[in-house]
Every structure is written in C-alpha cells, then in structure tokens.
CSV table of C-alpha atoms and ligand atoms in Angstrom, one decimal:
chain,number,residue,atom,x,y,z
A,1276,UNK,CA,89.8,102.5,110.8
A,1277,UNK,CA,92.7,103.9,108.9
A,1278,UNK,CA,96.2,104.8,110.3
A,1279,UNK,CA,96.3,107.7,107.8
A,1280,UNK,CA,93.3,109.9,108.3
A,1281,UNK,CA,93.8,111.5,104.8
A,1282,UNK,CA,93.1,108.3,103.0
A,1283,UNK,CA,89.4,107.6,102.5
A,1284,UNK,CA,88.5,104.0,103.3
A,1285,UNK,CA,86.2,102.1,101.0
A,1286,UNK,CA,83.3,100.6,102.9
A,1287,UNK,CA,80.4,98.3,102.2
A,1288,UNK,CA,78.3,101.5,102.0
A,1289,UNK,CA,80.7,102.8,99.3
A,1290,UNK,CA,79.8,99.6,97.4
A,1291,UNK,CA,76.1,100.5,97.6
A,1292,UNK,CA,76.7,104.0,96.5
A,1293,UNK,CA,78.9,103.0,93.6
A,1294,UNK,CA,76.1,100.7,92.2
A,1295,UNK,CA,73.6,103.6,92.7
A,1296,UNK,CA,75.7,106.0,90.6
A,1297,UNK,CA,76.9,103.5,88.1
A,1298,UNK,CA,80.6,103.7,89.1
A,1299,UNK,CA,82.3,100.4,88.4
A,1300,UNK,CA,84.1,98.6,91.3
A,1301,UNK,CA,87.6,97.2,90.9
A,1302,UNK,CA,88.7,94.2,92.9
A,1303,UNK,CA,91.8,92.1,93.0
A,1304,UNK,CA,93.0,89.3,95.2
A,1305,UNK,CA,96.0,89.6,97.5
A,1306,UNK,CA,97.5,87.2,100.1
A,1307,UNK,CA,100.6,89.0,101.4
A,1308,UNK,CA,101.8,92.3,102.7
A,1309,UNK,CA,104.1,93.4,99.9
A,1310,UNK,CA,101.7,92.9,97.0
A,1311,UNK,CA,98.7,94.1,99.0
A,1312,UNK,CA,100.5,97.4,99.6
A,1313,UNK,CA,101.1,97.8,95.8
A,1314,UNK,CA,97.5,96.9,95.0
A,1315,UNK,CA,96.2,99.4,97.6
A,1316,UNK,CA,98.5,102.1,96.5
A,1317,UNK,CA,97.3,101.6,92.9
A,1318,UNK,CA,93.8,102.5,94.1
A,1319,UNK,CA,91.8,99.3,93.8
A,1320,UNK,CA,88.5,99.5,95.6
A,1321,UNK,CA,88.5,96.2,97.3
A,1322,UNK,CA,90.9,93.3,98.0
A,1323,UNK,CA,89.8,89.7,98.3
A,1324,UNK,CA,92.0,87.5,100.4
A,1325,UNK,CA,90.7,84.6,98.4
A,1326,UNK,CA,90.9,80.9,99.2
A,1327,UNK,CA,92.6,80.8,95.8
A,1328,UNK,CA,95.7,81.2,98.1
A,1329,UNK,CA,95.3,77.4,98.4
A,1330,UNK,CA,96.3,77.1,94.7
A,1331,UNK,CA,98.4,80.3,94.1
A,1332,UNK,CA,100.4,80.4,97.4
A,1333,UNK,CA,100.4,76.7,98.5
A,1334,UNK,CA,100.3,74.9,95.2
A,1335,UNK,CA,97.2,72.8,96.0
A,1336,UNK,CA,95.1,71.5,93.1
A,1337,UNK,CA,91.9,72.9,94.6
A,1338,UNK,CA,90.8,75.5,97.2
A,1339,UNK,CA,89.6,72.8,99.6
A,1340,UNK,CA,92.7,72.2,101.7
A,1341,UNK,CA,93.3,75.7,102.9
A,1342,UNK,CA,92.5,76.1,106.6
A,1343,UNK,CA,90.9,78.9,108.7
A,1344,UNK,CA,94.2,79.5,110.5
A,1345,UNK,CA,96.0,79.9,107.1
A,1346,UNK,CA,93.3,82.3,105.8
A,1347,UNK,CA,93.7,84.4,108.9
A,1348,UNK,CA,97.5,84.4,108.5
A,1349,UNK,CA,97.1,85.7,104.9
A,1350,UNK,CA,94.4,88.1,105.8
A,1351,UNK,CA,96.3,89.7,108.7
A,1352,UNK,CA,99.3,90.3,106.3
A,1353,UNK,CA,97.0,92.0,103.8
A,1354,UNK,CA,95.2,94.1,106.4
A,1355,UNK,CA,98.6,95.4,107.8
A,1356,UNK,CA,99.3,96.8,104.3
A,1357,UNK,CA,96.0,98.3,103.3
A,1358,UNK,CA,94.8,101.9,104.0
A,1359,UNK,CA,92.2,102.4,101.4
A,1360,UNK,CA,90.6,99.3,100.0
A,1361,UNK,CA,87.9,97.2,101.6
A,1362,UNK,CA,89.4,93.9,102.7
A,1363,UNK,CA,87.1,90.8,102.2
A,1364,UNK,CA,88.2,87.4,103.3
A,1365,UNK,CA,87.0,84.0,102.0
A,1366,UNK,CA,85.6,81.6,104.6
A,1367,UNK,CA,87.4,78.5,103.7
A,1368,UNK,CA,85.8,75.1,102.8
A,1369,UNK,CA,84.5,73.4,105.9
A,1370,UNK,CA,84.4,76.6,108.1
A,1371,UNK,CA,80.7,77.5,107.5
A,1372,UNK,CA,78.7,74.8,105.7
A,1373,UNK,CA,78.0,72.4,108.6
A,1374,UNK,CA,76.2,74.6,111.0
A,1375,UNK,CA,75.4,78.3,111.5
A,1376,UNK,CA,77.2,78.5,114.8
A,1377,UNK,CA,80.4,77.3,113.2
A,1378,UNK,CA,79.9,79.8,110.4
A,1379,UNK,CA,79.6,82.6,112.9
A,1380,UNK,CA,82.6,81.4,115.0
A,1381,UNK,CA,84.8,81.2,111.9
A,1382,UNK,CA,83.7,84.7,110.8
A,1383,UNK,CA,84.4,86.2,114.2
A,1384,UNK,CA,87.8,84.6,114.2
A,1385,UNK,CA,88.6,86.2,110.8
A,1386,UNK,CA,87.3,89.6,111.8
A,1387,UNK,CA,89.0,89.6,115.3
A,1388,UNK,CA,92.3,88.0,114.5
A,1389,UNK,CA,93.0,89.6,111.0
A,1390,UNK,CA,91.2,93.0,111.3
A,1391,UNK,CA,89.5,92.4,107.9
A,1392,UNK,CA,86.3,94.2,107.0
A,1393,UNK,CA,84.0,91.5,105.6
A,1394,UNK,CA,83.8,87.8,104.8
A,1395,UNK,CA,82.8,86.0,101.6
A,1396,UNK,CA,81.2,82.6,101.2
A,1397,UNK,CA,80.0,80.4,98.4
A,1398,UNK,CA,76.4,79.4,97.9
A,1399,UNK,CA,72.8,80.6,98.2
A,1400,UNK,CA,69.7,79.5,100.0
A,1401,UNK,CA,71.2,76.2,101.2
A,1402,UNK,CA,73.4,78.2,103.6
A,1403,UNK,CA,70.7,80.7,104.6
A,1404,UNK,CA,71.1,80.0,108.4
A,1405,UNK,CA,74.8,80.6,108.3
A,1406,UNK,CA,74.5,83.8,106.4
A,1407,UNK,CA,71.7,85.1,108.6
A,1408,UNK,CA,73.7,84.4,111.8
A,1409,UNK,CA,76.9,86.1,110.5
A,1410,UNK,CA,74.9,89.1,109.4
A,1411,UNK,CA,73.1,89.4,112.7
A,1412,UNK,CA,76.5,89.7,114.4
A,1413,UNK,CA,77.2,92.8,112.3
A,1414,UNK,CA,79.7,91.2,110.0
A,1415,UNK,CA,79.3,92.2,106.3
A,1416,UNK,CA,78.9,89.2,104.0
A,1417,UNK,CA,79.6,88.9,100.3
A,1418,UNK,CA,78.1,86.1,98.3
A,1419,UNK,CA,79.6,84.0,95.5
A,1420,UNK,CA,77.5,82.2,92.8
A,1421,UNK,CA,78.1,80.5,89.5
A,1422,UNK,CA,81.4,78.5,89.4
A,1423,UNK,CA,82.0,78.1,93.1
A,1424,UNK,CA,85.4,76.3,93.3
A,1425,UNK,CA,84.7,74.8,96.8
A,1426,UNK,CA,82.1,72.6,95.0
A,1427,UNK,CA,84.5,71.4,92.3
A,1428,UNK,CA,84.0,67.8,93.1
A,1429,UNK,CA,80.2,68.3,92.6
A,1430,UNK,CA,80.7,70.1,89.3
A,1431,UNK,CA,83.5,67.9,88.0
A,1432,UNK,CA,85.0,70.7,85.8
A,1433,UNK,CA,85.9,74.4,85.9
A,1434,UNK,CA,83.7,75.1,82.9
A,1435,UNK,CA,81.2,77.9,82.5
A,1436,UNK,CA,78.1,77.4,84.8
A,1437,UNK,CA,74.4,78.1,84.4
A,1438,UNK,CA,74.3,77.7,80.6
A,1439,UNK,CA,71.1,75.7,80.9
A,1440,UNK,CA,67.8,77.4,81.8
A,1441,UNK,CA,67.2,75.6,85.1
A,1442,UNK,CA,70.6,76.4,86.6
A,1443,UNK,CA,70.3,79.9,85.3
A,1444,UNK,CA,66.9,80.4,87.0
A,1445,UNK,CA,68.2,78.9,90.2
A,1446,UNK,CA,71.2,81.3,90.1
A,1447,UNK,CA,68.9,84.3,89.6
A,1448,UNK,CA,66.8,83.2,92.6
A,1449,UNK,CA,69.9,82.7,94.8
A,1450,UNK,CA,71.2,86.1,93.8
A,1451,UNK,CA,67.9,87.8,94.8
A,1452,UNK,CA,68.0,85.8,98.0
A,1453,UNK,CA,71.6,87.0,98.8
A,1454,UNK,CA,70.6,90.6,98.0
A,1455,UNK,CA,67.4,90.5,100.0
A,1456,UNK,CA,68.9,88.8,103.1
A,1457,UNK,CA,71.5,91.7,103.3
A,1458,UNK,CA,74.7,90.6,101.6
A,1459,UNK,CA,76.6,93.7,100.4
A,1460,UNK,CA,77.8,92.3,97.1
A,1461,UNK,CA,77.8,89.1,95.0
A,1462,UNK,CA,80.7,87.6,93.1
A,1463,UNK,CA,79.5,86.0,89.8
A,1464,UNK,CA,82.1,83.5,88.5
A,1465,UNK,CA,82.2,82.1,85.0
A,1466,UNK,CA,78.6,82.4,83.9
A,1467,UNK,CA,77.2,83.7,80.5
A,1468,UNK,CA,77.4,87.4,80.1
A,1469,UNK,CA,73.7,87.7,79.4
A,1470,UNK,CA,72.8,85.9,82.6
A,1471,UNK,CA,75.2,88.2,84.6
A,1472,UNK,CA,73.4,91.2,83.1
A,1473,UNK,CA,70.0,89.9,84.2
A,1474,UNK,CA,71.2,89.3,87.7
A,1475,UNK,CA,72.8,92.7,87.9
A,1476,UNK,CA,69.6,94.4,86.8
A,1477,UNK,CA,67.5,92.4,89.3
A,1478,UNK,CA,69.5,92.7,92.5
A,1479,UNK,CA,70.0,95.8,94.6
A,1480,UNK,CA,73.6,95.1,95.6
A,1481,UNK,CA,76.7,95.2,93.3
A,1482,UNK,CA,77.6,92.2,91.3
A,1483,UNK,CA,81.4,91.6,90.8
A,1484,UNK,CA,82.2,89.4,87.8
A,1485,UNK,CA,85.1,87.1,87.0
A,1486,UNK,CA,84.4,85.5,83.6
A,1487,UNK,CA,80.9,87.0,83.7
A,1488,UNK,CA,81.3,89.6,81.0
A,1489,UNK,CA,81.0,93.4,81.1
A,1490,UNK,CA,77.4,93.9,82.3
A,1491,UNK,CA,78.1,93.7,86.0
A,1492,UNK,CA,78.9,96.3,88.6
A,1493,UNK,CA,82.5,95.5,89.0
A,1494,UNK,CA,85.3,93.0,88.1
A,1495,UNK,CA,87.7,90.8,90.1
A,1496,UNK,CA,90.8,88.9,88.9
A,1497,UNK,CA,93.3,86.9,90.7
A,1498,UNK,CA,96.4,89.2,91.0
A,1499,UNK,CA,99.0,86.5,90.2
A,1500,UNK,CA,97.1,85.7,87.0
A,1501,UNK,CA,96.6,89.2,85.8
A,1502,UNK,CA,100.3,90.0,86.4
A,1503,UNK,CA,101.3,86.9,84.5
A,1504,UNK,CA,103.1,85.3,87.4
A,1505,UNK,CA,101.1,82.1,86.8
A,1506,UNK,CA,101.4,81.0,83.2
A,1507,UNK,CA,99.8,77.5,83.1
A,1508,UNK,CA,96.3,79.0,83.6
A,1509,UNK,CA,94.8,80.8,80.6
A,1510,UNK,CA,91.1,81.0,80.6
A,1511,UNK,CA,89.4,83.2,78.0
A,1512,UNK,CA,88.3,85.8,80.6
A,1513,UNK,CA,91.8,86.4,81.9
A,1514,UNK,CA,93.5,89.6,80.6
A,1515,UNK,CA,97.2,89.5,81.4
A,1516,UNK,CA,98.6,93.0,82.1
A,1517,UNK,CA,102.2,91.9,82.5
A,1518,UNK,CA,104.3,88.8,81.9
A,1519,UNK,CA,106.0,88.7,85.3
A,1520,UNK,CA,106.7,85.0,85.0
A,1521,UNK,CA,109.2,85.6,82.2
A,1522,UNK,CA,110.5,88.9,83.8
A,1523,UNK,CA,111.2,87.2,87.1
A,1524,UNK,CA,112.7,84.0,85.6
A,1525,UNK,CA,114.9,86.2,83.4
A,1526,UNK,CA,116.1,88.3,86.3
A,1527,UNK,CA,116.9,85.1,88.4
A,1528,UNK,CA,118.8,83.6,85.5
A,1529,UNK,CA,120.9,86.8,85.2
A,1530,UNK,CA,121.7,86.6,89.0
A,1531,UNK,CA,122.7,82.9,88.7
A,1532,UNK,CA,125.1,83.6,85.9
A,1533,UNK,CA,126.5,86.7,87.6
A,1534,UNK,CA,127.2,84.6,90.7
A,1535,UNK,CA,128.8,81.8,88.7
A,1536,UNK,CA,131.0,84.1,86.7
A,1537,UNK,CA,132.0,86.1,89.9
A,1538,UNK,CA,130.3,89.2,88.5
A,1539,UNK,CA,128.3,89.7,91.6
A,1540,UNK,CA,129.1,91.4,94.0
A,1541,UNK,CA,131.4,94.1,92.7
A,1542,UNK,CA,133.7,96.2,94.9
A,1543,UNK,CA,130.9,98.9,95.0
A,1544,UNK,CA,128.5,96.2,96.4
A,1545,UNK,CA,131.0,95.1,99.1
A,1546,UNK,CA,132.1,96.6,102.5
B,544,KIV,O1,89.4,82.8,95.9
B,544,KIV,C1,89.3,83.6,95.0
B,544,KIV,O2,90.3,84.1,94.4
B,544,KIV,C2,88.0,84.0,94.5
B,544,KIV,C3,87.9,84.8,93.3
B,544,KIV,C4,88.2,84.0,92.1
B,544,KIV,C5,86.5,85.5,93.1
B,544,KIV,O3,87.0,83.6,95.1
C-alpha cells in the first residue's frame, strides 16, 4: 500500500481502534499534490478529497457541479502525495443517488482510477441500497449527516441542522443505520454539540465533526479555510490557524513592485 514501508498507513481498522481507545482522529481536506504532501507530512490521520473542491478549487457557489471525472483528477493528485493518511473521496452529486448500480460503478471508478482508500456519501436510510452495494464490493464507505451540502436546495440555507426534535431523532436513527450497515465512520456537519455527543455515544463507529462541537471522535476542517486562504467564509466553528490570504497577497504585491521597479531579478538571480 505504501511506497515507504517505514511509514505506517492509517486504515479503516485504525479508525475503529482509535474510537475504542479514545484517541481523537484528525482529518483535513486536500485536493492537490503539493498541499496533500504537507498535510500528510504533518501527520494528519485522514484526508478527505471533498466535493468542496467545487467551491474552493473551481469557484462554484455549491458542491453540485463537480463531476466524477473532476473528483478522480483531484483524488489521484492527492493519492500520489500521501504515504500515511487514509484517503477518502466524496462521491459527487448525481453519482450515487439514482440507483445502486450507478453508485457502485462510480465508487469503483474512484478506487481504480485514483487509488484512494474509501468513499464518502451524504445521506442515510434513503440511499441504503447504494451503500449496501458499495460495501458488498469491499469498498469502505464513510457516511455524512446533518448539514449535507449536496441537499442545499432542499434546506435553503447553510444554517445549523437538527435543532428540532424530529430532525434530531431522524439523524440519530440514520447514524445508527450507517453504523450497523458497516460504514467505517460518519461525518456530522453543523449540528448541536449535545446531539453530536448522543450520536457518538450510540454508534460503534467514529464520528468526525465539523461544526458539531467537541464530543465527537474526531474533527475535520476544510484546509483552505483553516489556513486562512479563503477569507470570505467565517462560520463560528472555523478556527483559522494562519492568515495565508494576507501573506500570499502581500508576497505577490512585493513581487509586482520588484518587477515594476526592476529590482527583480538581480545579477545573482541571472545567468
Ligand atoms: O466536501 C467537504 O469538504 C466535506 C467536509 C466539509 C466534511 O464534505
């Protein structure tokens, strides 16, 4: 599995063990070779090639437009960089909801053409047949509940989900369903912390939160958000560890003025 046999690869089995011993799981997104290499070198447990690439990399308003081919392109770039982390790839909108055969075909393409280790999809019981078929083919599946961005036109907003009792109960049922059917983990996005705690206690597989508070088995953030490369998006759950937007813009401004004032290149930088 790994080109470097000294590096221990995180597997879905590691996820199970980490929950068992109470070791928190760290996850980040990546979409390209260069950043994925840094993320992997820093020791993150798992990388999600998220369909948020649709927003972050391509500038779309939603995650809906990204295609399976585009996801495979991003995923293969990430896989080439990674030696340690588990690489999970989002099944994009339209590649798994319509029928279970299509879901399996899409997952097989991701696994075969990118070399990734698992797929993620959004939803619960309503996509049971798709999940079952993918799992039967031996492909690990991660679930995603709460704010599921592929359903943005159903929700109408990106606000916190499952604040009301009925939606919270449905979410708990769906989490149990995903755990019982054999998913190896569940992303919980933008739900009340207390609900995430209940889910985490009631399912056997790790829960990975984003905007779901501290009482989960692990955390995920979008890399470009936590590095401060994006600055127009500032939800309460987002902790920025850097302000790369200003750093990068500052560096580029310096380059532009050096070029304009003939300060770059110098003799030492010339042949
Ligand atoms: O696509 C994505 O980046 C995601 C995370 C926000 C969990 O699904």
